[in-house]
CSV table of C-alpha atoms in Angstrom, one decimal:
chain,number,residue,atom,x,y,z
A,29,MET,CA,0.0,0.0,0.0
A,30,THR,CA,1.2,3.5,-0.8
A,31,ASP,CA,0.7,6.8,1.0
A,32,LEU,CA,1.2,8.8,-2.2
A,33,PRO,CA,-1.8,10.8,-3.3
A,34,ASP,CA,-3.5,9.9,-6.6
A,35,ARG,CA,-2.6,12.8,-8.9
A,36,ARG,CA,-4.2,11.4,-12.0
A,37,PRO,CA,-7.1,13.9,-12.0
A,38,LEU,CA,-4.4,16.7,-11.7
A,39,HIS,CA,-2.4,15.1,-14.5
A,40,ALA,CA,-5.5,15.0,-16.7
A,41,ALA,CA,-6.4,18.6,-15.9
A,42,LEU,CA,-2.9,19.9,-16.7
A,43,ALA,CA,-2.7,17.8,-19.9
A,44,ALA,CA,-6.1,19.2,-21.0
A,45,ARG,CA,-5.1,22.8,-20.4
A,46,ALA,CA,-1.8,22.3,-22.2
A,47,ALA,CA,-3.6,20.7,-25.2
A,48,SER,CA,-6.0,23.6,-25.3
A,49,ALA,CA,-3.2,26.2,-25.5
A,50,ARG,CA,-2.1,27.3,-28.9
A,51,GLU,CA,1.3,26.1,-30.2
A,52,GLY,CA,4.1,27.7,-28.2
A,53,ALA,CA,1.8,29.3,-25.6
A,54,SER,CA,2.3,28.9,-21.9
A,55,PHE,CA,-0.1,29.0,-19.0
A,56,CYS,CA,0.1,29.5,-15.3
A,57,PRO,CA,-0.6,26.4,-13.2
A,58,SER,CA,-2.9,28.4,-11.0
A,59,GLU,CA,-5.3,28.5,-14.0
A,60,VAL,CA,-5.8,24.8,-13.5
A,61,ALA,CA,-6.2,25.1,-9.8
A,62,ARG,CA,-8.7,27.9,-10.1
A,63,ALA,CA,-10.8,25.8,-12.5
A,64,MET,CA,-10.8,22.9,-10.0
A,65,ALA,CA,-11.7,24.6,-6.7
A,66,ALA,CA,-12.8,27.8,-5.2
A,67,GLU,CA,-10.1,27.5,-2.5
A,68,TRP,CA,-7.5,26.9,-5.3
A,69,ARG,CA,-4.4,28.0,-3.4
A,70,ILE,CA,-4.4,24.8,-1.3
A,71,LEU,CA,-4.2,22.8,-4.5
A,72,MET,CA,-1.0,24.6,-5.7
A,73,PRO,CA,1.6,22.2,-4.1
A,74,ALA,CA,-0.2,19.2,-5.6
A,75,ILE,CA,-0.6,21.0,-9.0
A,76,ARG,CA,3.1,21.7,-9.0
A,77,ALA,CA,3.9,18.1,-8.0
A,78,ALA,CA,1.7,16.8,-10.8
A,79,ALA,CA,3.3,19.2,-13.3
A,80,GLY,CA,6.6,17.8,-12.2
A,81,ASP,CA,5.4,14.3,-12.9
A,82,LEU,CA,4.4,15.4,-16.4
A,83,ALA,CA,7.7,17.2,-16.9
A,84,ASP,CA,9.6,14.1,-16.0
A,85,ALA,CA,7.5,12.2,-18.6
A,86,GLY,CA,8.3,14.8,-21.2
A,87,GLN,CA,4.7,15.9,-21.5
A,88,LEU,CA,5.2,19.5,-20.1
A,89,VAL,CA,7.9,22.0,-19.7
A,90,ALA,CA,8.0,24.4,-16.7
A,91,THR,CA,9.8,27.7,-17.1
A,92,GLN,CA,10.7,30.7,-14.9
A,93,ARG,CA,11.9,33.9,-16.5
A,94,GLY,CA,12.5,31.8,-19.7
A,95,ALA,CA,14.7,29.1,-18.1
A,96,ILE,CA,13.5,25.5,-17.7
A,97,VAL,CA,12.9,24.6,-14.1
A,98,ASP,CA,11.6,21.8,-11.9
A,99,PRO,CA,8.0,22.9,-11.0
A,100,ARG,CA,8.3,21.0,-7.7
A,101,THR,CA,11.3,23.0,-6.4
A,102,ALA,CA,11.1,26.4,-8.3
A,103,ARG,CA,10.2,29.3,-6.0
A,104,GLY,CA,7.9,32.0,-7.3
A,105,PRO,CA,5.8,32.1,-10.4
A,106,ILE,CA,6.3,29.5,-13.2
A,107,ARG,CA,4.7,28.9,-16.6
A,108,LEU,CA,3.9,25.6,-18.2
A,109,ARG,CA,3.8,24.6,-21.8
A,110,ARG,CA,3.9,21.7,-24.1
A,111,PRO,CA,7.5,20.6,-25.1
């Protein structure tokens, strides 16, 4: 048995948002959190962790001031986009 949370709904929401973005466009992970819950801020650590999973799988790229970063460890605002 595992204590890890099931992030599949977050993966799906992030992937859907990335798919809806025009080619080369980025989005803020808070857009996904805001669409999922009124109290969206509490979702942000899980959203960033899920974005990290997708980045590890080559499905998303996280950037900060134009540099590629790990969304799990980056401090401050980040953007997400398709690779």
